[in-house]
XYZ file of C-alpha atoms in Angstrom:
133
model
C -18.787 -110.287 90.821
C -15.807 -112.656 91.724
C -16.648 -111.967 95.409
C -20.202 -113.000 94.851
C -19.208 -116.199 93.235
C -16.695 -117.109 95.969
C -19.258 -116.176 98.576
C -21.445 -118.804 97.096
C -18.747 -121.463 97.436
C -17.592 -121.115 93.688
C -14.065 -120.800 92.076
C -13.275 -118.475 89.050
C -10.225 -119.123 86.880
C -8.921 -117.561 83.688
C -7.469 -119.796 80.945
C -5.200 -118.480 78.314
C -3.389 -119.956 75.187
C -0.103 -118.451 76.551
C 2.407 -120.356 78.348
C 1.845 -120.661 81.943
C 5.109 -118.539 83.009
C 3.449 -115.638 81.016
C 0.083 -116.167 82.530
C 1.549 -116.197 85.860
C 3.655 -113.007 84.918
C 0.403 -111.226 83.804
C -1.510 -112.222 86.839
C 1.120 -110.685 89.163
C 1.718 -107.584 86.939
C -2.076 -106.869 86.458
C -2.829 -107.592 90.169
C -5.459 -110.108 88.900
C -8.144 -111.165 91.551
C -8.145 -114.812 89.980
C -5.684 -117.316 88.964
C -4.600 -117.522 85.386
C -3.756 -120.842 83.839
C -1.754 -121.187 80.716
C -2.780 -123.678 78.073
C -0.607 -123.294 75.124
C -1.156 -126.787 73.834
C -4.819 -126.439 73.990
C -5.335 -129.294 76.533
C -7.993 -127.672 78.642
C -9.765 -126.360 75.517
C -9.726 -130.036 73.953
C -11.072 -131.502 77.211
C -13.994 -129.155 77.336
C -14.925 -129.969 73.828
C -14.334 -133.686 74.384
C -16.754 -133.609 77.461
C -19.461 -131.941 74.914
C -19.362 -128.633 77.282
C -18.084 -126.069 75.028
C -15.913 -125.662 71.708
C -13.784 -122.762 72.329
C -13.061 -121.222 68.985
C -9.375 -120.360 68.346
C -7.391 -118.660 65.590
C -4.605 -120.903 64.123
C -1.118 -119.139 64.032
C -0.609 -118.623 60.257
C 2.638 -117.079 60.695
C 1.449 -113.455 61.617
C 2.137 -114.216 65.260
C 6.008 -114.362 64.623
C 5.794 -110.965 63.602
C 5.268 -109.879 67.372
C 7.892 -110.877 69.667
C 5.531 -110.693 72.475
C 3.162 -113.436 71.409
C 3.708 -117.039 72.227
C 0.877 -119.101 70.984
C 2.297 -122.275 69.470
C -1.005 -123.668 68.593
C -3.110 -120.750 67.942
C -4.774 -118.291 70.364
C -8.215 -118.643 71.973
C -11.207 -116.296 71.507
C -13.035 -115.286 74.496
C -15.429 -117.917 76.374
C -17.095 -118.602 79.494
C -18.223 -121.755 81.164
C -19.595 -122.021 84.728
C -20.029 -125.390 86.173
C -21.598 -126.732 89.310
C -19.919 -129.047 91.508
C -22.272 -131.814 89.989
C -20.707 -131.005 86.606
C -23.922 -129.219 85.650
C -23.235 -126.424 83.020
C -24.595 -123.514 84.505
C -23.635 -121.133 81.669
C -21.617 -121.285 78.319
C -20.936 -118.644 75.840
C -17.943 -118.401 73.200
C -17.078 -115.894 70.703
C -16.726 -116.706 67.168
C -15.175 -113.702 65.099
C -17.469 -112.510 62.409
C -18.339 -109.337 60.801
C -21.296 -108.775 63.088
C -19.282 -108.623 66.199
C -16.377 -106.793 65.020
C -14.250 -109.704 64.120
C -14.606 -110.724 67.816
C -14.056 -107.445 69.507
C -17.491 -106.718 70.345
C -20.530 -108.321 72.154
C -19.319 -109.709 75.392
C -21.721 -111.138 78.168
C -21.788 -109.016 81.303
C -20.909 -110.246 84.545
C -24.427 -109.568 86.132
C -26.317 -111.245 83.334
C -24.154 -114.328 83.435
C -24.463 -114.661 87.251
C -28.505 -114.264 86.954
C -28.343 -116.990 84.340
C -26.321 -119.123 86.435
C -28.602 -118.889 89.384
C -31.558 -119.592 87.139
C -29.877 -122.850 85.980
C -29.041 -124.079 89.494
C -32.852 -123.961 90.053
C -33.904 -125.660 86.794
C -31.015 -128.298 87.302
C -30.890 -128.448 83.405
C -27.499 -127.627 81.508
C -27.590 -124.395 79.989
C -27.659 -124.036 76.358
C -24.977 -122.188 74.434
C -25.727 -118.361 74.910
């Protein structure tokens, strides 16, 4: 799917609440096909919310993260989310996970790539911002 987005002239990025050094390390270790950006201070998350594009849900660090030496989320950690924008800033697709009982505390129910790609193409035709999926 990343290849199709790039063939259409698009870019794909991953954003994590980990520091950028760990994001870069994971990108290399896992041989990622997209660049990963670390946002431990939630600047990107806050900007997306301020623009009214998407409010990415995050869990605050209530002290439980310090129990694991491999976690580095000073301001909490993001739940999964997807936002797709056209060059015109039109929102082509947006989805966010809010953990609750019905989605196994956020572990289930993620949109599939083909599904989101089809909705993005439909949004381009309609020229309207996509509603939150």
